[in-house]
Amino acid sequence: MVFENELQLPVKGASRRVTRRDFIPSGDTLVMFDEDGPGCVRHWWLTYTPGGKDAPHDRAHDLLLRFYYDGDDVPTVEVTLAQYFCILLERDAYPVRSAAITVLPKNACNCYLPIPFEALRMELVNRSASETC
């Protein structure tokens, strides 16, 4: 493939499939990924606990996603989880089906965008008043 050749990624990579159930207290940050490369994240996914009936909106709008490349102190990507996964206008999660992003019922978010890196740290920050997400 041309993509891999242009980035000079390793020919054989190691799949690092991880299943975790982390709860992020309000105001805390979860480091989801922190690796040196070169490498490429080809698919990542997560689920989250949606807001209850009393919540003003889906919790995906309160979770902040940050990507830090190559040891930078300033995030290259800083958007809400909802924005990253195309859940817009303060709406609750709804199905999204595209080649790059998929959101399934019950808040399963998948990203198929290739994310090449020399070094990458991905964080999720809980900005909600709720104790855990």
Backbone as a chain_set.jsonl record, in Angstrom:
{"seq": "MVFENELQLPVKGASRRVTRRDFIPSGDTLVMFDEDGPGCVRHWWLTYTPGGKDAPHDRAHDLLLRFYYDGDDVPTVEVTLAQYFCILLERDAYPVRSAAITVLPKNACNCYLPIPFEALRMELVNRSASETC", "coords": {"N": [[0.825, -1.182, 0.0], [0.424, 2.246, -0.682], [0.197, 4.191, 1.326], [1.494, 3.127, 3.677], [4.085, 2.893, 2.653], [4.843, 5.56, 2.105], [4.937, 6.636, 4.681], [6.868, 5.141, 5.84], [6.446, 3.036, 7.677], [6.776, 0.267, 9.993], [7.023, -2.974, 8.504], [5.861, -5.285, 9.577], [3.596, -5.217, 12.092], [2.63, -5.119, 15.569], [-0.287, -6.27, 16.939], [-2.159, -4.761, 19.399], [-4.413, -5.506, 21.22], [-6.641, -4.487, 23.594], [-8.713, -4.85, 26.349], [-10.375, -2.977, 28.593], [-11.89, -1.714, 31.552], [-12.27, 1.163, 32.508], [-13.008, 3.679, 34.859], [-13.511, 7.089, 34.984], [-12.997, 9.473, 37.287], [-14.731, 12.553, 38.011], [-13.214, 15.385, 36.628], [-10.757, 14.139, 36.342], [-8.077, 12.599, 34.385], [-7.632, 10.114, 31.942], [-5.077, 8.192, 30.637], [-5.116, 6.778, 27.634], [-3.514, 5.688, 25.683], [-0.064, 5.462, 25.172], [2.711, 5.583, 23.557], [5.897, 5.035, 21.992], [7.153, 5.253, 18.657], [8.273, 4.252, 15.427], [4.841, 4.079, 14.434], [1.405, 3.108, 13.809], [-1.874, 3.703, 14.531], [-4.495, 1.859, 13.61], [-7.118, 1.16, 14.078], [-9.332, 2.021, 16.616], [-11.398, 1.805, 19.498], [-14.085, 2.585, 21.735], [-16.333, 2.412, 24.513], [-18.787, 4.202, 26.371], [-20.434, 5.418, 29.319], [-23.618, 6.564, 28.899], [-25.374, 9.688, 29.54], [-27.808, 9.891, 32.181], [-31.443, 9.949, 32.503], [-31.867, 12.377, 33.747], [-29.764, 13.913, 32.957], [-28.44, 16.765, 31.232], [-27.45, 16.43, 28.667], [-25.872, 14.054, 26.457], [-23.104, 12.239, 27.787], [-20.854, 12.141, 26.186], [-20.334, 14.653, 25.296], [-19.103, 15.815, 27.398], [-16.706, 14.593, 27.744], [-13.365, 15.013, 27.072], [-11.173, 14.668, 24.429], [-7.769, 14.187, 23.817], [-4.867, 14.353, 21.788], [-1.453, 13.942, 21.85], [1.432, 14.523, 20.095], [4.72, 13.284, 19.472], [6.015, 13.999, 21.932], [5.132, 16.557, 22.519], [3.945, 19.282, 24.561], [1.607, 20.569, 24.18], [-1.604, 19.715, 23.07], [-2.177, 18.233, 19.866], [-4.579, 17.432, 18.83], [-7.63, 18.336, 20.193], [-10.616, 17.856, 21.179], [-14.103, 17.327, 21.945], [-15.288, 14.071, 22.851], [-17.682, 13.541, 21.584], [-17.606, 15.339, 19.38], [-15.4, 14.306, 17.958], [-16.396, 11.845, 17.183], [-18.487, 12.54, 15.528], [-20.938, 13.268, 16.715], [-23.037, 15.638, 16.982], [-24.176, 19.013, 17.792], [-25.026, 18.999, 20.472], [-26.566, 16.722, 20.757], [-27.879, 13.494, 21.764], [-26.08, 10.374, 21.498], [-26.101, 8.996, 18.251], [-26.642, 6.723, 15.498], [-23.801, 6.46, 13.413], [-22.422, 5.912, 10.324], [-19.715, 5.382, 8.483], [-16.787, 5.17, 6.375], [-14.67, 5.927, 7.943], [-15.52, 6.562, 10.585], [-17.582, 5.062, 13.006], [-20.502, 4.856, 14.868], [-22.208, 2.944, 17.02], [-25.377, 1.64, 18.214], [-26.065, 2.145, 21.694], [-23.754, 3.51, 22.365], [-21.171, 2.687, 21.328], [-18.188, 3.5, 20.025], [-16.237, 3.698, 17.14], [-13.146, 4.161, 15.482], [-11.651, 4.308, 12.388], [-9.76, 5.762, 11.138], [-6.49, 6.088, 9.958], [-3.84, 6.643, 12.198], [-0.909, 7.785, 12.118], [2.307, 7.84, 13.781], [5.243, 9.087, 15.457], [5.665, 9.297, 18.14], [3.046, 8.951, 20.452], [0.482, 10.076, 22.574], [-2.634, 9.455, 23.915], [-5.358, 10.894, 25.491], [-8.172, 10.977, 27.729], [-10.405, 13.136, 29.167], [-12.492, 13.662, 31.902], [-14.89, 15.938, 32.046], [-17.314, 16.255, 33.202], [-19.909, 16.728, 35.693], [-20.566, 14.43, 36.828], [-19.612, 11.606, 38.761], [-18.305, 9.364, 37.543], [-17.434, 8.218, 34.257]], "CA": [[0.0, 0.0, 0.0], [1.167, 3.487, -0.796], [0.166, 4.878, 2.624], [2.55, 2.618, 4.535], [5.379, 3.185, 2.043], [5.152, 6.976, 2.281], [5.222, 6.906, 6.088], [7.957, 4.269, 6.245], [6.039, 2.299, 8.869], [7.289, -1.101, 10.013], [6.269, -3.883, 7.651], [5.052, -6.135, 10.442], [3.277, -4.56, 13.354], [2.081, -5.946, 16.638], [-1.626, -5.884, 17.353], [-2.246, -4.609, 20.853], [-5.825, -5.459, 21.581], [-6.771, -4.346, 25.038], [-10.058, -4.609, 26.863], [-10.299, -2.441, 29.952], [-13.103, -1.041, 32.031], [-11.789, 2.244, 33.352], [-13.935, 4.737, 35.219], [-12.754, 8.322, 35.143], [-13.665, 10.399, 38.203], [-14.928, 13.909, 37.528], [-12.016, 16.214, 36.673], [-9.539, 13.349, 36.136], [-7.643, 12.27, 33.029], [-7.216, 8.74, 31.693], [-4.182, 8.013, 29.499], [-5.583, 5.58, 26.936], [-2.451, 5.162, 24.834], [1.172, 6.234, 25.303], [3.711, 4.722, 22.924], [6.867, 5.556, 21.042], [6.986, 4.559, 17.386], [7.145, 4.64, 14.599], [3.702, 3.192, 14.449], [0.167, 3.619, 13.242], [-3.103, 3.16, 15.091], [-5.379, 1.662, 12.455], [-8.493, 1.058, 14.559], [-9.5, 2.059, 18.064], [-12.806, 1.929, 19.853], [-14.412, 2.652, 23.152], [-17.72, 2.62, 24.908], [-18.875, 5.075, 27.534], [-21.742, 5.419, 29.97], [-24.345, 7.773, 28.501], [-26.038, 10.407, 30.628], [-29.107, 9.366, 32.583], [-32.603, 10.738, 32.087], [-31.779, 13.71, 34.329], [-28.604, 14.628, 32.407], [-28.838, 17.728, 30.208], [-27.029, 15.943, 27.356], [-25.049, 12.848, 26.445], [-21.792, 12.462, 28.414], [-19.805, 12.276, 25.179], [-20.052, 16.08, 25.165], [-18.313, 16.198, 28.577], [-15.42, 13.89, 27.699], [-12.447, 15.718, 26.183], [-10.169, 13.789, 23.831], [-6.541, 14.906, 23.466], [-3.762, 13.606, 21.19], [-0.168, 14.622, 21.925], [2.395, 13.886, 19.205], [6.167, 13.486, 19.549], [6.434, 14.599, 23.18], [4.654, 17.937, 22.683], [3.173, 19.604, 25.76], [0.325, 21.097, 23.714], [-2.242, 18.689, 22.245], [-2.426, 18.487, 18.453], [-6.025, 17.249, 18.725], [-8.334, 18.572, 21.449], [-12.043, 17.965, 20.877], [-14.901, 16.429, 22.778], [-15.49, 12.742, 22.28], [-18.823, 13.671, 20.672], [-17.155, 15.974, 18.14], [-14.517, 13.383, 17.242], [-17.208, 10.773, 16.616], [-19.565, 13.111, 14.7], [-22.182, 13.443, 17.466], [-22.993, 17.089, 16.998], [-25.302, 19.847, 18.21], [-25.457, 18.618, 21.821], [-27.518, 15.629, 20.681], [-27.46, 12.2, 22.29], [-25.43, 9.543, 20.481], [-26.958, 8.444, 17.204], [-25.815, 5.899, 14.615], [-22.985, 7.069, 12.373], [-21.809, 4.839, 9.544], [-18.858, 5.854, 7.4], [-15.561, 4.377, 6.288], [-13.71, 6.36, 8.965], [-16.119, 6.642, 11.92], [-18.825, 4.32, 13.209], [-21.082, 4.896, 16.201], [-23.253, 1.926, 17.087], [-26.299, 1.845, 19.337], [-25.533, 1.977, 23.046], [-22.536, 4.283, 22.557], [-19.919, 2.045, 20.929], [-17.559, 4.401, 19.063], [-15.113, 3.103, 16.431], [-12.416, 5.032, 14.575], [-10.817, 3.573, 11.443], [-8.8, 6.689, 10.536], [-5.112, 5.759, 10.319], [-3.189, 7.675, 13.005], [0.535, 7.498, 12.163], [2.996, 8.599, 14.827], [6.586, 8.781, 15.959], [5.302, 9.074, 19.539], [1.66, 9.389, 20.59], [-0.245, 9.878, 23.838], [-4.052, 9.766, 23.79], [-5.957, 11.069, 26.815], [-9.597, 11.264, 27.835], [-10.621, 13.932, 30.37], [-13.905, 13.732, 32.304], [-15.248, 17.304, 32.45], [-18.704, 16.281, 33.689], [-20.131, 16.792, 37.148], [-20.791, 13.048, 37.238], [-18.424, 10.996, 39.364], [-17.574, 8.492, 36.625], [-17.918, 8.068, 32.89]], "C": [[0.873, 1.252, 0.0], [1.272, 4.193, 0.553], [1.317, 4.437, 3.512], [3.932, 2.938, 3.977], [5.78, 4.636, 2.259], [5.538, 7.297, 3.713], [6.393, 6.103, 6.622], [7.652, 3.568, 7.57], [6.633, 0.898, 8.835], [6.392, -2.017, 9.176], [5.353, -4.768, 8.487], [4.842, -5.425, 11.761], [2.737, -5.55, 14.356], [0.701, -5.416, 17.0], [-1.656, -5.827, 18.872], [-3.698, -4.43, 21.229], [-5.944, -5.476, 23.092], [-8.239, -4.124, 25.374], [-9.918, -4.189, 28.31], [-11.646, -1.833, 30.292], [-12.651, 0.011, 33.032], [-12.919, 3.224, 33.633], [-13.102, 5.968, 35.515], [-13.51, 9.236, 36.089], [-13.751, 11.799, 37.592], [-13.65, 14.727, 37.703], [-10.725, 15.467, 36.408], [-9.299, 13.054, 34.659], [-7.204, 10.817, 32.976], [-6.288, 8.737, 30.487], [-4.567, 6.692, 28.846], [-4.475, 4.902, 26.147], [-1.236, 6.054, 25.006], [2.309, 5.362, 24.798], [4.677, 5.539, 22.088], [6.776, 4.71, 19.783], [8.322, 4.299, 16.726], [6.04, 3.603, 14.669], [2.501, 3.845, 13.827], [-0.995, 2.922, 13.934], [-4.081, 3.065, 13.923], [-6.85, 1.569, 12.852], [-8.465, 1.166, 16.07], [-10.968, 2.285, 18.342], [-12.948, 2.059, 21.353], [-15.917, 2.734, 23.316], [-17.697, 3.525, 26.128], [-20.284, 4.994, 28.088], [-22.472, 6.695, 29.572], [-24.951, 8.462, 29.716], [-27.38, 9.765, 30.955], [-30.232, 10.279, 32.118], [-32.549, 12.168, 32.61], [-30.626, 14.536, 33.757], [-29.057, 15.59, 31.304], [-28.466, 17.292, 28.786], [-26.178, 14.688, 27.544], [-23.662, 13.157, 27.018], [-20.661, 12.597, 27.403], [-19.435, 13.735, 24.962], [-19.204, 16.596, 26.337], [-16.943, 15.525, 28.63], [-14.533, 14.548, 26.651], [-11.355, 14.76, 25.729], [-8.968, 14.629, 23.403], [-5.521, 13.941, 22.88], [-2.523, 14.487, 21.283], [0.824, 13.848, 21.061], [3.824, 14.259, 19.58], [6.621, 14.258, 20.784], [5.994, 16.041, 23.391], [3.865, 18.092, 23.977], [1.792, 20.136, 25.413], [-0.324, 20.045, 22.824], [-2.428, 19.142, 20.798], [-3.915, 18.376, 18.172], [-6.612, 17.492, 20.107], [-9.786, 18.881, 21.112], [-12.816, 17.096, 21.857], [-15.008, 15.082, 22.078], [-16.632, 12.787, 21.266], [-18.385, 14.279, 19.343], [-16.298, 15.023, 17.313], [-15.329, 12.303, 16.528], [-18.488, 11.278, 15.955], [-20.917, 13.174, 15.387], [-22.266, 14.931, 17.765], [-24.24, 17.719, 17.595], [-25.895, 19.427, 19.546], [-26.509, 17.496, 21.819], [-26.973, 14.392, 21.378], [-26.836, 11.401, 21.149], [-26.46, 8.993, 19.513], [-26.063, 7.65, 16.264], [-25.085, 6.742, 13.575], [-22.31, 5.919, 11.644], [-21.036, 5.465, 8.395], [-17.623, 4.97, 7.377], [-14.608, 4.7, 7.43], [-14.24, 6.278, 10.387], [-17.406, 5.833, 11.937], [-19.254, 4.486, 14.658], [-22.268, 3.941, 16.175], [-24.205, 2.24, 18.235], [-25.621, 1.511, 20.666], [-24.106, 2.499, 23.181], [-21.228, 3.54, 22.325], [-19.327, 2.866, 19.789], [-16.322, 3.738, 18.474], [-14.481, 4.125, 15.511], [-11.498, 4.172, 13.71], [-9.853, 4.499, 10.704], [-7.39, 6.253, 10.914], [-4.48, 6.933, 11.068], [-1.703, 7.315, 13.09], [1.22, 8.359, 13.206], [4.444, 8.165, 14.973], [6.484, 8.506, 17.453], [3.898, 9.64, 19.692], [1.142, 9.082, 21.99], [-1.674, 10.336, 23.605], [-4.648, 9.811, 25.191], [-7.444, 11.338, 26.681], [-9.819, 11.938, 29.184], [-12.111, 13.986, 30.663], [-14.177, 15.147, 32.83], [-16.668, 17.402, 32.993], [-18.75, 16.397, 35.191], [-20.335, 15.39, 37.698], [-19.497, 12.454, 37.761], [-17.635, 10.14, 38.396], [-18.231, 8.495, 35.256], [-17.336, 6.793, 32.317]], "O": [[1.936, 1.283, 0.621], [2.325, 4.736, 0.886], [2.043, 5.276, 4.045], [4.855, 3.225, 4.74], [6.939, 4.916, 2.565], [6.392, 8.154, 3.937], [6.863, 6.351, 7.732], [8.494, 3.517, 8.467], [6.961, 0.393, 7.762], [5.172, -1.857, 9.144], [4.191, -4.971, 8.133], [5.797, -5.078, 12.457], [2.424, -6.691, 14.014], [0.549, -4.24, 17.33], [-1.217, -6.761, 19.543], [-4.147, -3.322, 21.522], [-5.418, -6.358, 23.77], [-8.915, -3.305, 24.751], [-9.412, -4.937, 29.147], [-12.432, -1.487, 29.411], [-12.649, -0.218, 34.241], [-13.697, 3.556, 32.738], [-12.097, 5.889, 36.221], [-14.577, 9.733, 35.728], [-12.929, 12.171, 36.755], [-13.072, 14.762, 38.789], [-9.679, 16.1, 36.262], [-10.175, 13.228, 33.812], [-6.489, 10.345, 33.859], [-6.662, 9.227, 29.421], [-4.372, 5.622, 29.423], [-4.491, 3.685, 25.963], [-1.361, 7.278, 24.987], [2.812, 4.504, 25.524], [4.329, 6.589, 21.549], [6.358, 3.554, 19.849], [9.352, 4.148, 17.383], [6.273, 2.422, 14.927], [2.56, 4.987, 13.373], [-1.088, 1.694, 13.922], [-4.445, 4.077, 13.324], [-7.731, 1.868, 12.045], [-7.677, 0.492, 16.733], [-11.689, 2.874, 17.537], [-12.06, 1.696, 22.125], [-16.657, 3.074, 22.393], [-16.691, 3.599, 26.834], [-21.21, 4.555, 27.406], [-22.003, 7.793, 29.871], [-25.029, 7.875, 30.795], [-28.012, 9.162, 30.087], [-29.994, 11.265, 31.42], [-33.114, 13.075, 31.999], [-30.521, 15.729, 34.04], [-29.956, 15.265, 30.529], [-29.088, 17.728, 27.818], [-25.819, 14.324, 28.664], [-23.111, 14.226, 26.757], [-19.601, 13.123, 27.743], [-18.335, 14.029, 24.493], [-18.651, 17.693, 26.266], [-16.117, 15.863, 29.478], [-14.903, 14.631, 25.48], [-10.696, 14.12, 26.548], [-9.115, 15.643, 22.721], [-5.325, 12.843, 23.402], [-2.538, 15.639, 20.85], [1.033, 12.653, 21.27], [4.106, 15.397, 19.957], [7.524, 15.089, 20.69], [6.436, 16.686, 24.342], [3.203, 17.159, 24.432], [0.902, 20.152, 26.263], [0.325, 19.528, 21.914], [-2.791, 20.289, 20.538], [-4.457, 19.137, 17.37], [-6.142, 16.917, 21.089], [-10.139, 20.019, 20.8], [-12.243, 16.231, 22.518], [-14.836, 14.98, 20.863], [-16.56, 12.149, 20.216], [-18.761, 13.777, 18.284], [-16.458, 14.945, 16.095], [-14.996, 11.896, 15.415], [-19.462, 10.535, 15.833], [-21.948, 13.138, 14.714], [-21.632, 15.42, 18.701], [-25.231, 17.039, 17.865], [-27.109, 19.486, 19.741], [-27.257, 17.348, 22.786], [-25.764, 14.252, 21.563], [-27.042, 11.715, 19.977], [-27.55, 8.579, 19.908], [-24.853, 7.874, 16.23], [-25.672, 7.619, 12.942], [-21.698, 5.052, 12.27], [-21.621, 6.006, 7.456], [-17.434, 4.126, 8.253], [-13.822, 3.847, 7.843], [-13.487, 5.956, 11.307], [-18.215, 5.904, 11.012], [-18.456, 4.278, 15.572], [-23.209, 4.117, 15.401], [-23.871, 3.021, 19.126], [-24.711, 0.685, 20.722], [-23.334, 2.004, 24.002], [-20.266, 3.749, 23.064], [-19.902, 2.921, 18.702], [-15.454, 3.269, 19.211], [-15.184, 4.875, 14.834], [-10.676, 3.41, 14.22], [-9.198, 4.077, 9.75], [-7.116, 6.064, 12.099], [-4.572, 8.078, 10.626], [-1.282, 6.624, 14.018], [0.779, 9.473, 13.489], [4.814, 7.035, 14.655], [7.132, 7.597, 17.971], [3.587, 10.69, 19.129], [1.333, 7.987, 22.518], [-1.91, 11.458, 23.157], [-4.468, 8.885, 25.982], [-7.915, 11.852, 25.666], [-9.465, 11.383, 30.225], [-12.908, 14.315, 29.785], [-13.745, 15.503, 33.926], [-17.173, 18.502, 33.219], [-17.749, 16.188, 35.876], [-20.282, 15.187, 38.911], [-18.415, 12.763, 37.262], [-16.405, 10.177, 38.417], [-19.43, 8.742, 35.123], [-17.607, 6.455, 31.165]]}, "num_chains": 1, "name": "protein.A"}
